[in-house]
Amino acid sequence: MAKGGGGSGVSPAPPRGQVYLPEWRRLYDRLLKMLREEHALAEELSIERAHLAAELELQRIGRREREEIFQARIQQIWRDEERRKRVEKAERAVLIGGKDLESRCYQKLVELGDSDAEDFRSFIATLTAENSELKAKLKEFESQAQFNENSVDHQQSGKDLRLELRKLKQAYKNLSSEKDKQISALNAEKDFVWNQFKTMEQDYIVTIKSKNIEAKQATEAAQKLQKNVDELQVAAQKKDDEIDRLQAEVTTAKEKMLLLEDELKQMHSLVKGKDVETGKNKDHQSETSRKSKKDINKTNRKSKSEGPVSKEKLRTSQVTPDRIEVKTSRTRAAETSQKRKRGSSLSCGSRRCSTRPLQVKAAVSPMLLPPSFTVPRLKTPTPP
């Protein structure tokens, strides 16, 4: 009866196999849950940081490869352009040299034709002079023939002179016709050379126009190439800005990781302090339970000797230390809850837990973390 009365004064009897968790145990579970969440968040952040670092490295490698490819293309384009310019210059020089050679040849031919024509004119002048001399001689012979026409010798000499005159006229005609043919051939050759010279001049003008057009097109191509180079430089600048932004994100992630590591260290220190405090509470509870058992045994012995009046006093004496113990445990639980609220406000804030009863072993002392649990040390990656 005494035992039943003392127990009803402390707390209601829990169901068989279950006990209601005290406040410090609920705070312990809450803190453990917060630590696990922080640990999971730290692992996620470390994985995300590794992914960001890998992505940043891949982007840097890709940008470097693209820049090398673009530089190689630009160098190849410049080399091709320089080679094309040299080839065009050589072709132009060869073409101009060939045209100059042809023009000089034609000029030489024209000069030769002019000299031949001058020689032909001088030859014609000499022929006309000889012809005039022959005509003068012929007139002299005719005058002499008129004086000596009665003699036979004079008749014979006149016939010879006429025959010689006919021969000379025939030779003059042949020579004049041959010279006319030569003059006409030289004139035709001169006209042909002049036409060829005009044709070459027109071809040269057309070639110069085409070369000017090609030079203009080459200038436009160079301008387009310069524009492409500027666009590539702008794209490279954008990539650099993106890399700077990613590096800034990585630095912020590192700072967050450092903050989380500090919070984990603080939580770990709080957990260690709580373990020490729970050990002290357990020792104190064991001492108070021993004292209460001794008091109960004493009261039972006294109750057997004193009677029913002493039983009532015993009940009051049994209730009083239990109530004192409950008050002390409540004050300690309130202090520990305040400390835990302060520690939890550093990371995520206090969270409410359900107050449903859980099955626990009363004989086993609660452990805050398993023995194999260690605070994860995050590796800070070296900046690229």
Tab-separated table of C-alpha atoms in Angstrom:
chain	number	residue	atom	x	y	z
A	1	MET	CA	0.000	0.000	0.000
A	2	ALA	CA	2.838	2.368	0.824
A	3	LYS	CA	4.576	1.643	-2.422
A	4	GLY	CA	1.409	2.194	-4.443
A	5	GLY	CA	0.668	5.462	-2.678
A	6	GLY	CA	4.187	6.816	-3.234
A	7	GLY	CA	4.170	5.943	-6.947
A	8	SER	CA	0.790	7.568	-7.578
A	9	GLY	CA	2.070	10.777	-6.044
A	10	VAL	CA	4.996	11.043	-8.540
A	11	SER	CA	3.529	10.285	-11.998
A	12	PRO	CA	0.850	8.089	-13.592
A	13	ALA	CA	1.892	4.544	-14.401
A	14	PRO	CA	2.871	4.153	-18.127
A	15	PRO	CA	1.586	1.239	-20.185
A	16	ARG	CA	3.466	-2.027	-19.992
A	17	GLY	CA	6.566	-2.021	-22.293
A	18	GLN	CA	6.460	1.758	-22.914
A	19	VAL	CA	7.719	4.791	-21.080
A	20	TYR	CA	7.177	8.461	-21.743
A	21	LEU	CA	10.354	10.190	-22.902
A	22	PRO	CA	11.610	12.963	-20.656
A	23	GLU	CA	12.202	16.404	-22.015
A	24	TRP	CA	15.974	16.017	-22.217
A	25	ARG	CA	15.505	12.916	-24.391
A	26	ARG	CA	13.197	14.793	-26.746
A	27	LEU	CA	15.746	17.591	-26.940
A	28	TYR	CA	18.439	14.998	-27.582
A	29	ASP	CA	16.412	13.460	-30.444
A	30	ARG	CA	15.765	16.892	-31.867
A	31	LEU	CA	19.465	17.783	-31.724
A	32	LEU	CA	20.417	14.439	-33.278
A	33	LYS	CA	17.945	15.015	-36.103
A	34	MET	CA	19.360	18.497	-36.670
A	35	LEU	CA	22.907	17.108	-36.730
A	36	ARG	CA	21.952	14.466	-39.264
A	37	GLU	CA	20.245	17.061	-41.443
A	38	GLU	CA	23.297	19.326	-41.217
A	39	HIS	CA	25.568	16.398	-42.070
A	40	ALA	CA	23.397	15.482	-45.081
A	41	LEU	CA	23.335	19.127	-46.177
A	42	ALA	CA	27.118	19.335	-45.844
A	43	GLU	CA	27.551	16.182	-47.944
A	44	GLU	CA	25.170	17.544	-50.599
A	45	LEU	CA	27.058	20.834	-50.666
A	46	SER	CA	30.399	19.038	-50.966
A	47	ILE	CA	29.039	16.930	-53.854
A	48	GLU	CA	27.624	20.056	-55.500
A	49	ARG	CA	30.948	21.824	-55.043
A	50	ALA	CA	32.773	18.888	-56.661
A	51	HIS	CA	30.287	18.963	-59.562
A	52	LEU	CA	30.741	22.724	-59.939
A	53	ALA	CA	34.521	22.377	-59.902
A	54	ALA	CA	34.377	19.581	-62.509
A	55	GLU	CA	31.990	21.589	-64.689
A	56	LEU	CA	34.181	24.663	-64.373
A	57	GLU	CA	37.256	22.648	-65.351
A	58	LEU	CA	35.423	21.156	-68.334
A	59	GLN	CA	34.278	24.602	-69.454
A	60	ARG	CA	37.809	25.947	-69.077
A	61	ILE	CA	39.251	23.045	-71.094
A	62	GLY	CA	36.562	23.443	-73.774
A	63	ARG	CA	37.128	27.190	-73.962
A	64	ARG	CA	40.890	26.666	-74.260
A	65	GLU	CA	40.403	24.080	-77.015
A	66	ARG	CA	37.964	26.348	-78.879
A	67	GLU	CA	40.388	29.259	-78.599
A	68	GLU	CA	43.208	27.086	-79.937
A	69	ILE	CA	41.005	25.923	-82.822
A	70	PHE	CA	39.952	29.505	-83.596
A	71	GLN	CA	43.542	30.717	-83.424
A	72	ALA	CA	44.650	27.894	-85.738
A	73	ARG	CA	41.851	28.767	-88.169
A	74	ILE	CA	42.744	32.447	-88.071
A	75	GLN	CA	46.423	31.684	-88.655
A	76	GLN	CA	45.518	29.358	-91.544
A	77	ILE	CA	43.258	32.028	-93.048
A	78	TRP	CA	46.009	34.634	-92.756
A	79	ARG	CA	48.541	32.250	-94.311
A	80	ASP	CA	46.151	31.431	-97.174
A	81	GLU	CA	45.464	35.132	-97.696
A	82	GLU	CA	49.187	35.927	-97.734
A	83	ARG	CA	49.868	33.050	-100.135
A	84	ARG	CA	47.017	34.167	-102.393
A	85	LYS	CA	48.346	37.728	-102.413
A	86	ARG	CA	51.825	36.522	-103.332
A	87	VAL	CA	50.432	34.331	-106.133
A	88	GLU	CA	48.309	37.202	-107.465
A	89	LYS	CA	51.284	39.535	-107.315
A	90	ALA	CA	53.463	37.025	-109.181
A	91	GLU	CA	50.747	36.400	-111.776
A	92	ARG	CA	50.250	40.126	-112.215
A	93	ALA	CA	53.996	40.640	-112.587
A	94	VAL	CA	54.238	37.796	-115.113
A	95	LEU	CA	51.227	39.091	-117.020
A	96	ILE	CA	52.503	42.655	-117.025
A	97	GLY	CA	55.971	41.462	-118.026
A	98	GLY	CA	54.539	39.383	-120.880
A	99	LYS	CA	52.394	42.258	-122.034
A	100	ASP	CA	55.341	44.632	-121.841
A	101	LEU	CA	57.469	42.191	-123.830
A	102	GLU	CA	54.779	41.804	-126.463
A	103	SER	CA	54.265	45.570	-126.672
A	104	ARG	CA	58.015	46.082	-127.065
A	105	CYS	CA	58.131	43.419	-129.776
A	106	TYR	CA	55.265	45.078	-131.602
A	107	GLN	CA	56.902	48.467	-131.200
A	108	LYS	CA	60.112	47.016	-132.656
A	109	LEU	CA	58.134	45.565	-135.532
A	110	VAL	CA	56.505	48.936	-136.137
A	111	GLU	CA	59.899	50.632	-136.093
A	112	LEU	CA	61.254	48.045	-138.535
A	113	GLY	CA	58.217	48.545	-140.750
A	114	ASP	CA	58.726	52.308	-140.667
A	115	SER	CA	62.415	51.892	-141.576
A	116	ASP	CA	61.477	49.531	-144.416
A	117	ALA	CA	58.916	52.023	-145.671
A	118	GLU	CA	61.525	54.778	-145.517
A	119	ASP	CA	63.967	52.617	-147.463
A	120	PHE	CA	61.253	51.845	-149.972
A	121	ARG	CA	60.506	55.542	-150.393
A	122	SER	CA	64.185	56.295	-150.932
A	123	PHE	CA	64.390	53.444	-153.431
A	124	ILE	CA	61.356	54.815	-155.281
A	125	ALA	CA	62.984	58.250	-155.311
A	126	THR	CA	66.154	56.789	-156.831
A	127	LEU	CA	64.072	54.882	-159.405
A	128	THR	CA	62.198	58.040	-160.367
A	129	ALA	CA	65.522	59.863	-160.706
A	130	GLU	CA	66.898	57.080	-162.903
A	131	ASN	CA	63.692	57.104	-164.929
A	132	SER	CA	63.932	60.859	-165.457
A	133	GLU	CA	67.547	60.451	-166.585
A	134	LEU	CA	66.493	57.696	-168.981
A	135	LYS	CA	63.744	59.919	-170.354
A	136	ALA	CA	66.221	62.741	-170.869
A	137	LYS	CA	68.599	60.401	-172.641
A	138	LEU	CA	65.711	59.103	-174.721
A	139	LYS	CA	64.831	62.627	-175.811
A	140	GLU	CA	68.437	63.269	-176.731
A	141	PHE	CA	68.524	60.097	-178.774
A	142	GLU	CA	65.281	61.046	-180.490
A	143	SER	CA	66.671	64.473	-181.371
A	144	GLN	CA	69.801	62.873	-182.732
A	145	ALA	CA	67.646	60.410	-184.646
A	146	GLN	CA	65.804	63.284	-186.315
A	147	PHE	CA	69.101	64.695	-187.560
A	148	ASN	CA	70.381	61.328	-188.820
A	149	GLU	CA	67.188	59.717	-190.040
A	150	ASN	CA	68.450	59.516	-193.619
A	151	SER	CA	71.266	57.183	-192.773
A	152	VAL	CA	70.885	53.431	-192.264
A	153	ASP	CA	73.075	53.418	-189.215
A	154	HIS	CA	70.831	55.964	-187.592
A	155	GLN	CA	67.794	53.817	-188.239
A	156	GLN	CA	69.415	50.780	-186.717
A	157	SER	CA	70.490	52.671	-183.615
A	158	GLY	CA	66.972	54.119	-183.205
A	159	LYS	CA	65.509	50.643	-183.230
A	160	ASP	CA	67.988	49.534	-180.599
A	161	LEU	CA	67.178	52.524	-178.483
A	162	ARG	CA	63.458	51.904	-178.713
A	163	LEU	CA	63.979	48.272	-177.772
A	164	GLU	CA	66.102	49.290	-174.813
A	165	LEU	CA	63.525	51.869	-173.814
A	166	ARG	CA	60.770	49.259	-173.855
A	167	LYS	CA	62.876	46.989	-171.707
A	168	LEU	CA	63.486	49.788	-169.274
A	169	LYS	CA	59.772	50.622	-169.127
A	170	GLN	CA	58.917	46.973	-168.500
A	171	ALA	CA	61.527	46.722	-165.774
A	172	TYR	CA	60.218	49.929	-164.218
A	173	LYS	CA	56.687	48.577	-164.235
A	174	ASN	CA	57.782	45.289	-162.669
A	175	LEU	CA	59.826	47.061	-160.039
A	176	SER	CA	57.053	49.538	-159.233
A	177	SER	CA	54.482	46.724	-158.951
A	178	GLU	CA	56.785	44.749	-156.639
A	179	LYS	CA	57.406	47.773	-154.477
A	180	ASP	CA	53.680	48.501	-154.354
A	181	LYS	CA	53.107	44.936	-153.158
A	182	GLN	CA	55.768	45.331	-150.483
A	183	ILE	CA	54.284	48.643	-149.374
A	184	SER	CA	50.781	47.156	-149.195
A	185	ALA	CA	52.138	44.175	-147.210
A	186	LEU	CA	53.953	46.503	-144.823
A	187	ASN	CA	50.835	48.628	-144.401
A	188	ALA	CA	48.751	45.502	-143.728
A	189	GLU	CA	51.334	44.296	-141.206
A	190	LYS	CA	51.370	47.714	-139.602
A	191	ASP	CA	47.576	47.718	-139.342
A	192	PHE	CA	47.670	44.209	-137.855
A	193	VAL	CA	50.293	45.227	-135.305
A	194	TRP	CA	48.303	48.323	-134.424
A	195	ASN	CA	45.121	46.294	-134.000
A	196	GLN	CA	46.996	43.801	-131.841
A	197	PHE	CA	48.346	46.624	-129.742
A	198	LYS	CA	44.837	48.045	-129.283
A	199	THR	CA	43.530	44.578	-128.378
A	200	MET	CA	46.322	44.107	-125.846
A	201	GLU	CA	45.589	47.505	-124.378
A	202	GLN	CA	41.905	46.634	-123.993
A	203	ASP	CA	42.807	43.267	-122.457
A	204	TYR	CA	45.169	45.007	-120.078
A	205	ILE	CA	42.439	47.463	-119.068
A	206	VAL	CA	39.991	44.577	-118.486
A	207	THR	CA	42.635	42.731	-116.458
A	208	ILE	CA	43.277	45.808	-114.329
A	209	LYS	CA	39.538	46.188	-113.717
A	210	SER	CA	39.221	42.518	-112.736
A	211	LYS	CA	42.236	42.832	-110.438
A	212	ASN	CA	40.698	45.902	-108.841
A	213	ILE	CA	37.461	43.971	-108.311
A	214	GLU	CA	39.412	41.060	-106.813
A	215	ALA	CA	41.308	43.469	-104.571
A	216	LYS	CA	38.003	44.963	-103.437
A	217	GLN	CA	36.608	41.491	-102.751
A	218	ALA	CA	39.778	40.584	-100.850
A	219	THR	CA	39.373	43.758	-98.785
A	220	GLU	CA	35.757	42.849	-98.021
A	221	ALA	CA	36.840	39.314	-97.086
A	222	ALA	CA	39.515	40.748	-94.783
A	223	GLN	CA	36.904	43.015	-93.190
A	224	LYS	CA	34.588	40.038	-92.693
A	225	LEU	CA	37.478	38.096	-91.198
A	226	GLN	CA	38.228	40.971	-88.845
A	227	LYS	CA	34.552	41.071	-87.896
A	228	ASN	CA	34.614	37.328	-87.185
A	229	VAL	CA	37.747	37.802	-85.092
A	230	ASP	CA	35.996	40.565	-83.121
A	231	GLU	CA	32.969	38.316	-82.600
A	232	LEU	CA	35.251	35.524	-81.404
A	233	GLN	CA	36.916	37.926	-79.002
A	234	VAL	CA	33.499	39.016	-77.690
A	235	ALA	CA	32.497	35.353	-77.255
A	236	ALA	CA	35.763	34.665	-75.430
A	237	GLN	CA	35.094	37.671	-73.176
A	238	LYS	CA	31.618	36.309	-72.415
A	239	LYS	CA	33.144	32.937	-71.577
A	240	ASP	CA	35.619	34.668	-69.270
A	241	ASP	CA	32.752	36.492	-67.562
A	242	GLU	CA	30.889	33.193	-67.173
A	243	ILE	CA	33.999	31.569	-65.685
A	244	ASP	CA	34.397	34.498	-63.276
A	245	ARG	CA	30.756	34.118	-62.259
A	246	LEU	CA	31.198	30.383	-61.687
A	247	GLN	CA	34.353	31.045	-59.688
A	248	ALA	CA	32.425	33.546	-57.578
A	249	GLU	CA	29.721	30.913	-57.019
A	250	VAL	CA	32.408	28.405	-56.050
A	251	THR	CA	33.891	30.869	-53.555
A	252	THR	CA	30.442	31.520	-52.054
A	253	ALA	CA	29.880	27.762	-51.853
A	254	LYS	CA	33.255	27.404	-50.103
A	255	GLU	CA	32.268	30.102	-47.628
A	256	LYS	CA	28.973	28.330	-46.988
A	257	MET	CA	30.837	25.060	-46.481
A	258	LEU	CA	33.181	26.727	-44.002
A	259	LEU	CA	30.199	28.167	-42.128
A	260	LEU	CA	28.563	24.747	-42.074
A	261	GLU	CA	31.797	23.197	-40.807
A	262	ASP	CA	31.921	25.769	-38.021
A	263	GLU	CA	28.293	25.047	-37.172
A	264	LEU	CA	29.009	21.310	-37.187
A	265	LYS	CA	31.939	21.845	-34.822
A	266	GLN	CA	29.743	23.946	-32.538
A	267	MET	CA	26.998	21.329	-32.627
A	268	HIS	CA	29.570	18.605	-31.935
A	269	SER	CA	30.862	20.540	-28.934
A	270	LEU	CA	27.262	21.032	-27.746
A	271	VAL	CA	26.628	17.312	-28.168
A	272	LYS	CA	29.716	16.482	-26.126
A	273	GLY	CA	28.607	18.893	-23.404
A	274	LYS	CA	25.134	17.379	-23.467
A	275	ASP	CA	26.597	13.870	-23.151
A	276	VAL	CA	28.524	14.991	-20.076
A	277	GLU	CA	25.412	16.640	-18.660
A	278	THR	CA	23.239	13.580	-19.323
A	279	GLY	CA	25.881	11.422	-17.572
A	280	LYS	CA	25.762	13.719	-14.576
A	281	ASN	CA	21.951	13.649	-14.598
A	282	LYS	CA	22.010	9.875	-14.747
A	283	ASP	CA	24.411	9.660	-11.778
A	284	HIS	CA	22.275	12.094	-9.840
A	285	GLN	CA	19.108	10.152	-10.670
A	286	SER	CA	20.749	6.904	-9.564
A	287	GLU	CA	21.775	8.521	-6.260
A	288	THR	CA	18.305	9.967	-5.703
A	289	SER	CA	16.730	6.592	-6.523
A	290	ARG	CA	18.991	4.905	-3.950
A	291	LYS	CA	18.102	7.507	-1.356
A	292	SER	CA	14.398	7.154	-2.111
A	293	LYS	CA	14.648	3.373	-1.772
A	294	LYS	CA	16.388	3.742	1.580
A	295	ASP	CA	13.736	6.196	2.744
A	296	ILE	CA	10.987	3.851	1.585
A	297	ASN	CA	12.551	0.940	3.472
A	298	LYS	CA	12.838	3.072	6.590
A	299	THR	CA	9.261	4.211	6.324
A	300	ASN	CA	8.098	0.647	5.804
A	301	ARG	CA	9.877	-0.420	8.949
A	302	LYS	CA	8.439	2.490	10.877
A	303	SER	CA	4.956	1.818	9.503
A	304	LYS	CA	4.973	-1.679	10.865
A	305	SER	CA	5.670	-0.337	14.358
A	306	GLU	CA	3.708	2.911	14.440
A	307	GLY	CA	0.363	1.952	12.825
A	308	PRO	CA	-2.046	3.703	10.488
A	309	VAL	CA	-1.221	7.247	11.696
A	310	SER	CA	2.404	6.749	10.881
A	311	LYS	CA	1.395	5.429	7.453
A	312	GLU	CA	-0.181	8.775	6.619
A	313	LYS	CA	2.965	10.561	7.732
A	314	LEU	CA	4.991	8.117	5.681
A	315	ARG	CA	2.968	8.951	2.610
A	316	THR	CA	3.615	12.629	3.073
A	317	SER	CA	7.292	11.978	3.673
A	318	GLN	CA	7.492	9.830	0.543
A	319	VAL	CA	5.751	12.366	-1.652
A	320	THR	CA	7.917	15.265	-0.615
A	321	PRO	CA	11.341	14.047	-1.906
A	322	ASP	CA	9.784	12.792	-5.124
A	323	ARG	CA	8.248	16.146	-5.762
A	324	ILE	CA	11.556	17.807	-4.995
A	325	GLU	CA	13.271	15.431	-7.427
A	326	VAL	CA	10.659	16.149	-10.114
A	327	LYS	CA	11.136	19.890	-9.620
A	328	THR	CA	14.898	19.615	-9.880
A	329	SER	CA	14.645	17.452	-13.007
A	330	ARG	CA	12.202	19.934	-14.539
A	331	THR	CA	14.479	22.892	-13.855
A	332	ARG	CA	17.443	21.031	-15.319
A	333	ALA	CA	15.407	20.033	-18.376
A	334	ALA	CA	14.355	23.661	-18.855
A	335	GLU	CA	17.997	24.787	-18.686
A	336	THR	CA	19.094	22.124	-21.165
A	337	SER	CA	16.211	23.017	-23.495
A	338	GLN	CA	17.272	26.670	-23.446
A	339	LYS	CA	20.857	25.662	-24.251
A	340	ARG	CA	19.689	23.434	-27.084
A	341	LYS	CA	17.494	26.203	-28.485
A	342	ARG	CA	20.501	28.517	-28.500
A	343	GLY	CA	22.616	25.908	-30.306
A	344	SER	CA	19.914	25.073	-32.829
A	345	SER	CA	19.305	28.779	-33.630
A	346	LEU	CA	22.819	28.876	-35.151
A	347	SER	CA	21.914	26.492	-37.986
A	348	CYS	CA	18.239	26.011	-38.693
A	349	GLY	CA	16.190	27.225	-35.682
A	350	SER	CA	14.215	25.215	-33.208
A	351	ARG	CA	11.861	22.566	-34.519
A	352	ARG	CA	8.917	20.973	-32.786
A	353	CYS	CA	8.906	17.254	-32.171
A	354	SER	CA	5.944	15.021	-31.509
A	355	THR	CA	5.364	14.010	-27.858
A	356	ARG	CA	4.099	10.525	-28.597
A	357	PRO	CA	5.493	7.775	-26.360
A	358	LEU	CA	8.360	5.650	-27.661
A	359	GLN	CA	9.585	2.212	-26.591
A	360	VAL	CA	12.935	2.599	-24.822
A	361	LYS	CA	14.966	0.457	-22.495
A	362	ALA	CA	15.174	2.003	-19.072
A	363	ALA	CA	18.356	0.175	-18.105
A	364	VAL	CA	20.388	1.367	-21.137
A	365	SER	CA	21.936	4.847	-20.896
A	366	PRO	CA	21.086	7.081	-23.902
A	367	MET	CA	23.872	7.876	-26.376
A	368	LEU	CA	23.818	11.086	-28.374
A	369	LEU	CA	25.826	9.752	-31.339
A	370	PRO	CA	27.152	6.276	-32.209
A	371	PRO	CA	30.786	5.606	-31.305
A	372	SER	CA	31.785	5.346	-34.988
A	373	PHE	CA	30.364	8.807	-35.820
A	374	THR	CA	32.985	11.408	-36.705
A	375	VAL	CA	32.484	14.950	-37.843
A	376	PRO	CA	33.090	15.001	-41.617
A	377	ARG	CA	36.003	17.189	-42.617
A	378	LEU	CA	35.282	18.742	-45.992
A	379	LYS	CA	38.165	19.161	-48.374
A	380	THR	CA	38.565	22.702	-49.609
A	381	PRO	CA	39.466	22.487	-53.300
A	382	THR	CA	42.385	24.507	-54.490
A	383	PRO	CA	41.313	27.497	-56.599
A	384	PRO	CA	41.825	26.901	-60.360
